[in-house]
Coordinates of C-alpha atoms in Angstrom, one line a residue:
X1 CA -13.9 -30.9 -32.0
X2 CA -12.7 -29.2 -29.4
X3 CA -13.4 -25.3 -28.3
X4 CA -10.6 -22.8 -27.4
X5 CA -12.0 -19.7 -25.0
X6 CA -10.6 -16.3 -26.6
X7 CA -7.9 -14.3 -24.6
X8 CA -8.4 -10.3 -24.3
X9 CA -6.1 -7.7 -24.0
X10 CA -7.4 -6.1 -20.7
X11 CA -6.3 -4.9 -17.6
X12 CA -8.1 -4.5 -13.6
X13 CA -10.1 -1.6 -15.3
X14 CA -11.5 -3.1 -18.1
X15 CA -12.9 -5.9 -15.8
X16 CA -14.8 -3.2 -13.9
X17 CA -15.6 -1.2 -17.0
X18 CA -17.3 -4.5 -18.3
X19 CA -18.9 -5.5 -14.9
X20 CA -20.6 -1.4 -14.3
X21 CA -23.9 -3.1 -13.7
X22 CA -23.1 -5.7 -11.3
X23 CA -21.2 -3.2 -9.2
X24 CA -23.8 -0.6 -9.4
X25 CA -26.4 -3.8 -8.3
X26 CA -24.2 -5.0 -5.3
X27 CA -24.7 -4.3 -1.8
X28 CA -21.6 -3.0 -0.9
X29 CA -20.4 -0.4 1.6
X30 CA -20.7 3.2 0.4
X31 CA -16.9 3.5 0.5
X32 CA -16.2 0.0 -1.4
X33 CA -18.7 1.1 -4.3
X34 CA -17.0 3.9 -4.7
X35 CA -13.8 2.6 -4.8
X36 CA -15.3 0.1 -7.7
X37 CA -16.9 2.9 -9.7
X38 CA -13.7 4.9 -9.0
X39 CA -11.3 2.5 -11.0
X40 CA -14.4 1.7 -13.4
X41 CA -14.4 5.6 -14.3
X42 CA -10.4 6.8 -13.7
X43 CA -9.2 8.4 -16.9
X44 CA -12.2 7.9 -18.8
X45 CA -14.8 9.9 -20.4
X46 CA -17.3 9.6 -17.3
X47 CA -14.1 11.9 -15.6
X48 CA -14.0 15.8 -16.1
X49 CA -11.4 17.1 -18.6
X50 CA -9.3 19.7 -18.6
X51 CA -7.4 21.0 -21.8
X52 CA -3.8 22.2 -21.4
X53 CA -1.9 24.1 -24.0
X54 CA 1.8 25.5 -24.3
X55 CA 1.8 29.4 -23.8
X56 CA 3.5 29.6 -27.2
X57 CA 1.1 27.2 -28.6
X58 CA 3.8 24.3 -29.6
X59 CA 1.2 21.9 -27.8
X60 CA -2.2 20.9 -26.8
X61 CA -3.7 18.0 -24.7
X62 CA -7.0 17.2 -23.4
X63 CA -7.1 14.7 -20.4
X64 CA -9.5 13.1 -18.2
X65 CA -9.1 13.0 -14.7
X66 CA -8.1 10.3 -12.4
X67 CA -10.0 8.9 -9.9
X68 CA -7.1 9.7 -6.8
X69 CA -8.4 6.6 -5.3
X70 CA -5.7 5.0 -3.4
X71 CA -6.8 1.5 -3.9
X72 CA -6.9 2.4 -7.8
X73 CA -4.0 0.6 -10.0
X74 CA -3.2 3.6 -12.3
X75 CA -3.6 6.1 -9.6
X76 CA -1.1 4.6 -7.4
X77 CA 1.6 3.5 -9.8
X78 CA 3.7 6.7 -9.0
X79 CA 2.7 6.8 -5.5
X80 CA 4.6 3.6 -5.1
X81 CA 7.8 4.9 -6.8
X82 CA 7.8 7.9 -4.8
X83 CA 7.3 6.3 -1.1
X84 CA 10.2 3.8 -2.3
X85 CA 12.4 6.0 -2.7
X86 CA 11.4 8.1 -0.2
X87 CA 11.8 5.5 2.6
X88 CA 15.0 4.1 1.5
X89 CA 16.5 7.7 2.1
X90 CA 14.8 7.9 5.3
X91 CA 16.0 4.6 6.9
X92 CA 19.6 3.8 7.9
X93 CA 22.2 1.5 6.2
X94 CA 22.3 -1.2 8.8
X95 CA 21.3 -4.7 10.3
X96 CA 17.5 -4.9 10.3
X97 CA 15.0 -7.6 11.5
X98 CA 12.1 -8.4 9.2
X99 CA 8.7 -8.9 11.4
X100 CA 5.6 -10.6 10.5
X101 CA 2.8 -10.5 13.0
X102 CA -0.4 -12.3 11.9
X103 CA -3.9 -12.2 12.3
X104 CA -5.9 -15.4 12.9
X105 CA -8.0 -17.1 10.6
X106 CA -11.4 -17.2 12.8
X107 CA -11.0 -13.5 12.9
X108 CA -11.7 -13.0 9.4
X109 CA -15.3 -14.0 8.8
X110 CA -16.0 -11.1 11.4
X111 CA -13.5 -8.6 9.5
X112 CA -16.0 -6.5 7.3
X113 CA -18.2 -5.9 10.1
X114 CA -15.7 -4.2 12.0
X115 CA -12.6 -3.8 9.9
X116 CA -10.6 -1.4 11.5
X117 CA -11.6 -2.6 15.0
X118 CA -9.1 -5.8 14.1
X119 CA -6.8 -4.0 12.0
X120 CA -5.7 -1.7 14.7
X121 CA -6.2 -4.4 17.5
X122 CA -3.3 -6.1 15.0
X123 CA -0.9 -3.0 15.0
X124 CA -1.3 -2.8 18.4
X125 CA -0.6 -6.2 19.3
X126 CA 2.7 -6.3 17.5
X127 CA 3.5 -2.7 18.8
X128 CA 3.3 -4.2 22.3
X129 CA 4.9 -7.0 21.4
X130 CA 8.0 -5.6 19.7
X131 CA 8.3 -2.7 22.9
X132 CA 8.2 -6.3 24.9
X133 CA 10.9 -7.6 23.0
X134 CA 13.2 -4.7 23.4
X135 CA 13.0 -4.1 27.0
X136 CA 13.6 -8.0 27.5
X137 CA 16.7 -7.3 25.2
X138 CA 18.8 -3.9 26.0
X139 CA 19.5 -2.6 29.1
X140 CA 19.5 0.9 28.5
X141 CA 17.0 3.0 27.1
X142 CA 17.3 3.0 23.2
X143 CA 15.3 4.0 20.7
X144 CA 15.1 2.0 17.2
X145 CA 13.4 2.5 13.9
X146 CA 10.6 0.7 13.1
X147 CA 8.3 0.7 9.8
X148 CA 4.5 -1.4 10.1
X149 CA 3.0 -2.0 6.8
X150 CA -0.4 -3.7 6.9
X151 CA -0.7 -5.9 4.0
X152 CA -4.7 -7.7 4.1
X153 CA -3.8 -10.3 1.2
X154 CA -1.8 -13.8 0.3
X155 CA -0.3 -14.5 -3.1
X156 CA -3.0 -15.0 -5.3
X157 CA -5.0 -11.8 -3.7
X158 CA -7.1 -14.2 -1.1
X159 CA -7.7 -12.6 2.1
X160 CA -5.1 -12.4 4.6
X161 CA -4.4 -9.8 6.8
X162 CA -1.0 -9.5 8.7
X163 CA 1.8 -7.1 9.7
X164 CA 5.6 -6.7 8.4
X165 CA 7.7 -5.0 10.5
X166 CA 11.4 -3.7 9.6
X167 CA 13.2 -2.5 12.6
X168 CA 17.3 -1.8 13.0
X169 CA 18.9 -4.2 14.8
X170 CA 19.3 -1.9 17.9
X171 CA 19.0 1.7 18.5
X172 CA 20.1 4.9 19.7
X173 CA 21.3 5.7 23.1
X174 CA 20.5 9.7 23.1
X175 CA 21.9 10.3 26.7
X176 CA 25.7 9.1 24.9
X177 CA 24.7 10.1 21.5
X178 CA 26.0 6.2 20.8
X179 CA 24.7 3.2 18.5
X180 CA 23.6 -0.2 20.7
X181 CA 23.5 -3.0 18.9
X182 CA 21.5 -6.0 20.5
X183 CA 24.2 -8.8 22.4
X184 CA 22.4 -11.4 21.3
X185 CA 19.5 -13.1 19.1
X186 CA 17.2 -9.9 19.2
X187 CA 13.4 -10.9 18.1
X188 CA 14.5 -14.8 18.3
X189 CA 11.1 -16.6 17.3
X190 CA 11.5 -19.5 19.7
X191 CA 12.3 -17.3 22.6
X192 CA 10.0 -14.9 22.0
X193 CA 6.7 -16.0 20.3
X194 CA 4.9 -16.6 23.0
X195 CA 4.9 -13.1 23.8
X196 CA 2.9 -12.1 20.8
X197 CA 0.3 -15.0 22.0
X198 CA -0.3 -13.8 24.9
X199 CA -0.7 -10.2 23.9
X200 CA -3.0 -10.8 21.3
X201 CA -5.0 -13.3 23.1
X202 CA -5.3 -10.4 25.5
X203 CA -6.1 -7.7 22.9
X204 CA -9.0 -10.2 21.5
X205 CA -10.7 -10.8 25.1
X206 CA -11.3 -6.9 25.4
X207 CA -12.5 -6.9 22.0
X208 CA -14.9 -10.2 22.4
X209 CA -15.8 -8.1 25.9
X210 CA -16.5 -5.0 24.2
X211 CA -18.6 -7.1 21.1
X212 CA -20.4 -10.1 22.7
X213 CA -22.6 -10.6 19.6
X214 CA -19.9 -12.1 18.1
X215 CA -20.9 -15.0 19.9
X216 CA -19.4 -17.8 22.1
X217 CA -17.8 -19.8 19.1
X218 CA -15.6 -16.7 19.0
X219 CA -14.7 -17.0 22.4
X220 CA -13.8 -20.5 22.2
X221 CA -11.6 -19.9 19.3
X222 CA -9.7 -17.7 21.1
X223 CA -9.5 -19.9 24.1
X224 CA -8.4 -23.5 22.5
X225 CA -6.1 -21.7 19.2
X226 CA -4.4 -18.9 21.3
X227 CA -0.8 -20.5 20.5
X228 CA -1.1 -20.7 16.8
X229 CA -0.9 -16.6 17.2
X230 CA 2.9 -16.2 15.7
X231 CA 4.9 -14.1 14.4
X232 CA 8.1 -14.8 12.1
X233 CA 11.6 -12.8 12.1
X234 CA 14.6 -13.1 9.9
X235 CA 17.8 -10.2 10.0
X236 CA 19.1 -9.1 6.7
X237 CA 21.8 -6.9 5.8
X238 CA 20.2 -5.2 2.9
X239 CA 16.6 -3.4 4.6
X240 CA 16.5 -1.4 0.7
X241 CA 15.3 -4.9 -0.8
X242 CA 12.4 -5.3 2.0
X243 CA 11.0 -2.1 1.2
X244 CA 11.4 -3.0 -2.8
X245 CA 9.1 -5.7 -1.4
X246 CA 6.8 -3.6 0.3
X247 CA 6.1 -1.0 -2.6
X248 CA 4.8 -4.3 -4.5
X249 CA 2.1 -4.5 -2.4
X250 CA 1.2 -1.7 -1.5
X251 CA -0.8 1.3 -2.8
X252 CA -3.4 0.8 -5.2
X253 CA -3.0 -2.9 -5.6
X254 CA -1.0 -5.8 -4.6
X255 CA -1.7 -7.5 -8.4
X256 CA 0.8 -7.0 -11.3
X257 CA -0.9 -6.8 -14.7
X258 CA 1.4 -9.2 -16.0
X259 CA 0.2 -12.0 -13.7
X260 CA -3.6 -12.0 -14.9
X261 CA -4.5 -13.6 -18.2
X262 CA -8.0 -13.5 -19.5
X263 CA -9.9 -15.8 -21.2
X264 CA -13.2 -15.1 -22.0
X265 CA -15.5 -14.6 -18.3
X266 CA -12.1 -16.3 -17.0
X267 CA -9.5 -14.3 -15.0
X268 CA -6.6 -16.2 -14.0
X269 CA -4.2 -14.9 -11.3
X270 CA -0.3 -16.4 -11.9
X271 CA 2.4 -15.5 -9.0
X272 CA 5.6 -18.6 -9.1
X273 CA 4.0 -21.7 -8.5
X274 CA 0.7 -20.6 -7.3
X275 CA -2.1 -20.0 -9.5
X276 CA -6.0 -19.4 -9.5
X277 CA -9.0 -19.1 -11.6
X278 CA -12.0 -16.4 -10.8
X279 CA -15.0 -15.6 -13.2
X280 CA -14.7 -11.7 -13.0
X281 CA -17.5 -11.3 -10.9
X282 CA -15.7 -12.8 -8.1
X283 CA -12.5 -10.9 -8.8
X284 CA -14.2 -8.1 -8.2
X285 CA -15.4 -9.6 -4.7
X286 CA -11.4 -10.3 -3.8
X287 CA -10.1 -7.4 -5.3
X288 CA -12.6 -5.6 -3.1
X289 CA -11.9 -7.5 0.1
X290 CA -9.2 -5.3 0.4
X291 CA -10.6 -1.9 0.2
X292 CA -10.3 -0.5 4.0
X293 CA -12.0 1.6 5.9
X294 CA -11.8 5.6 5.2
X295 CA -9.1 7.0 7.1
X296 CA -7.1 3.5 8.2
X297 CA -3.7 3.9 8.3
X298 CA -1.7 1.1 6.3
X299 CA 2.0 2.3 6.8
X300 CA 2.7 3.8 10.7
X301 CA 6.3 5.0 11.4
X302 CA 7.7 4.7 15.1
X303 CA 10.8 5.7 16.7
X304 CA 13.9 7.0 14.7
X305 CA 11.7 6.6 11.7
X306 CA 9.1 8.6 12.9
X307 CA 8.5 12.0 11.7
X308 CA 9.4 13.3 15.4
X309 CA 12.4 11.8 15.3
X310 CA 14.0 14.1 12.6
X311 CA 16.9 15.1 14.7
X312 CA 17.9 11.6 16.2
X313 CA 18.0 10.4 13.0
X314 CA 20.2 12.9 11.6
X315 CA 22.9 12.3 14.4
X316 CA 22.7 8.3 14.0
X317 CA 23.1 8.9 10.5
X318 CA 26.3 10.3 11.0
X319 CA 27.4 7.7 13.0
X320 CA 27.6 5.4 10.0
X321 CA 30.3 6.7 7.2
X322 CA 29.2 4.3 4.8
X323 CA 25.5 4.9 5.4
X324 CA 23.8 4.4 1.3
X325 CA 21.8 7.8 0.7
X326 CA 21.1 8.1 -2.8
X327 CA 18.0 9.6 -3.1
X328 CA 18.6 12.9 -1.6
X329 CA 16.4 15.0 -4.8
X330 CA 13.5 13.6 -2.7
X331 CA 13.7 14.9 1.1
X332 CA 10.1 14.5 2.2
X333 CA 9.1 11.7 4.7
X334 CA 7.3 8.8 3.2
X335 CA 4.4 9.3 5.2
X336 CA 3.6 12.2 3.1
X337 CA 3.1 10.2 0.1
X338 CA 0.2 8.2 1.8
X339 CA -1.9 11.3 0.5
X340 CA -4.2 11.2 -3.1
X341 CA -2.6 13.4 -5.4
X342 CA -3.1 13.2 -9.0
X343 CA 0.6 12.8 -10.8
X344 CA 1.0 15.7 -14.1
X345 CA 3.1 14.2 -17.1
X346 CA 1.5 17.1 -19.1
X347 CA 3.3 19.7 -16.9
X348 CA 5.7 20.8 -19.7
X349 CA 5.9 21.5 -23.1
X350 CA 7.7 18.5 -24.5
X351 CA 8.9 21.2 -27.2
X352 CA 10.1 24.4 -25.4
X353 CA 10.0 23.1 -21.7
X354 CA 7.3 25.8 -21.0
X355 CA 4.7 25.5 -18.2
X356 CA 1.5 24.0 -19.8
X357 CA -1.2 26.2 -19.1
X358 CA -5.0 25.1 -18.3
X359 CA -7.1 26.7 -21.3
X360 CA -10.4 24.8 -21.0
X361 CA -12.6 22.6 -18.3
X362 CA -15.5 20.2 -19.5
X363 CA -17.7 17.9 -18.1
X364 CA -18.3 13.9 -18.2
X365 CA -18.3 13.0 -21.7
X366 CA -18.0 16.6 -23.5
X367 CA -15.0 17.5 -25.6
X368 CA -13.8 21.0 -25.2
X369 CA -14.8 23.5 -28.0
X370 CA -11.2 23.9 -28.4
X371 CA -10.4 20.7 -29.3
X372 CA -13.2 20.0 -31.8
X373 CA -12.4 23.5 -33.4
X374 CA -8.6 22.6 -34.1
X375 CA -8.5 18.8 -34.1
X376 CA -12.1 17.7 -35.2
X377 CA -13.1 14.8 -33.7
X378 CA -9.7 12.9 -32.8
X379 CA -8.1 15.0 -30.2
X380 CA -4.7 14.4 -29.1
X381 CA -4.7 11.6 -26.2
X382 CA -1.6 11.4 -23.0
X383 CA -0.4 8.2 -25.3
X384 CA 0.0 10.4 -27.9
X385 CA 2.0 12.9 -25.5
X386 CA 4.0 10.4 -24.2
X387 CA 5.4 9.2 -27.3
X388 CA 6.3 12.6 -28.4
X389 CA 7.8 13.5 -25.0
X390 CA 9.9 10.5 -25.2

């Protein structure tokens, strides 16, 4: 006779929810534990409530808060949508190069100790590197657009940190208000790759110099697997699908729900061909592998695509007539969207279109007076207004 394990119905949350204890028990950094208990408790009835109501009394809904964590799935999801479209009206309809600057392996047993040490000693290794690159290439002074997103993962949420780039395939000559685009193979890997090696071996020397304890195996490492240090590049002529690829990744979580399937202590992770099975105690130890330091920076903007860089961008702009912009309702740059901000589907009646108005706070698991008094003890829920909205 054989024995079939039972599949759930759950989601990132619910593995949390069901491992509180552990979490609570693990020795984690402050910000990592929070993070856990953050996505344990988003939404729930450990949140505060507050109670909104239609000033003409159509419609009431209680909701719990979310957690604003930006490393937490459901807090995120809009984030994402926003920053896509967001960057695809900021950056301009041409020829871009596709970077991808990596980190080496020995680094990472070292990582946690000092994460943002070695993911800033990454960004500014490949900064170098591409500011390298274009002075070898042009030989006037122009100014691209570059986006660095820091992704810390590989398919199946394993640790591995690296950099994507996406930078125009030239830039913009301010002195004759003209667009120069590069004469030849610009970020050719052959040609170039030995740049990034020798930056980076450079940028880990001061770092072993300014951290001896991390011992002479460290040195050596650096020493006998400098030229493995690469970086890949490939131009495409459609940048709006590379940032379809970065939102994926990005912001909350790099997993999609659909790719997980649970099976009693089981989680399996499912992305193509590649697969992986984790008890969910140690998903939780990958999933939080990836939570960063407070205040890191995952997404920088340089050049025309800076936030500086307003102006110059505006005038390139109109130096292409068939430049794609249709996402003008949102005119805010993308880095603005890297803030916590919790997302308000309750913000109009669904009825009359009237602003909801707060009516009533509570606290962790309390239901409002309100609520109990017209509703009893099954309050409308936001899946309830959702439906209705619809």
């Amino acid at each position: 006779m054989s024995t079939f394990g039972t599949c759930y119905c759950m989601d990132t949350q619910d593995i949390f929810i069901k491992n509180l204890e552990f979490i609570h028990s693990a020795n984690l950094p402050k910000h990592v534990k929070k993070t856990a208990l953050d996505i344990a408790n988003c939404r729930t009835n450990a949140m505060n409530g507050h109670l909104y109501q239609c000033p003409e009394k159509h419609f009431s809904v209680f909701l719990r808060n979310s957690c604003n964590n930006r490393f937490c799935p459901k807090c995120q999801y809009r984030n994402k949508a926003l920053w896509n479209d967001a960057t695809k009206n900021l950056i301009i309809n041409t020829d871009h190069y596709h970077l991808v600057f990596k980190l080496p392996s020995f680094c990472y047993p070292f990582i946690t100790a000092f994460y943002k040490d070695f993911v800033n000693l990454l960004f500014d290794a490949s900064k170098k590197t591409i500011s390298k690159i274009l002075k070898l290439s042009f030989n006037k002074d122009v100014i691209p657009g570059f986006i660095m997103v820091l992704h810390t993962h590989g398919k199946l949420n394993q640790f591995h940190p690296h950099i994507h780039v996406l930078i125009t395939d030239g830039g913009f000559d301010k002195l004759n208000h003209k667009w120069i685009l590069s004469q030849n193979s610009l970020f050719d890997f052959y040609q170039f790759n030995s740049i990034f090696q020798i930056i980076l071996k450079k940028e880990l020397l001061a770092f072993y110099k300014n951290h001896p304890s991390l011992g002479i195996s460290f040195l050596d490492c650096i020493n006998s697997n400098y030229k493995s240090f690469a970086f890949t590049s490939e131009k495409i002529n459609d940048p709006y699908s590379i940032i379809d690829y970065f939102t994926k990744t990005i912001k909350g979580s790099n997993i999609n729900e659909q790719n997980l399937k649970f099976e009693d202590d089981i989680v399996s992770i499912n992305t193509g061909n590649f697969s992986s099975s984790l008890s969910q105690k140690n998903f939780i130890k990958r999933f939080l592998l990836h939570v960063l330091p407070v205040g890191l920076k995952t997404i920088r903007y340089f050049g025309l695509y800076s936030t500086k860089a307003k102006n110059s961008l505006a005038k390139v702009k109109n130096l292409f007539p068939d430049e794609l912009n249709i996402y003008k309702e949102n005119t805010l740059h993308p880095e603005y969207f890297d803030q916590q901000f919790d997302f308000l589907p309750y913000k109009f009646c669904p009825f009359c279109k009237k602003h909801m108005i707060l009516i009533e706070k509570t606290l962790p698991f309390e239901t409002p007076f309100f609520v109990l008094n017209t509703f009893g003890d099954d309050p409308p829920n936001l899946d309830f207004f959702n439906s209705i909205a619809a």
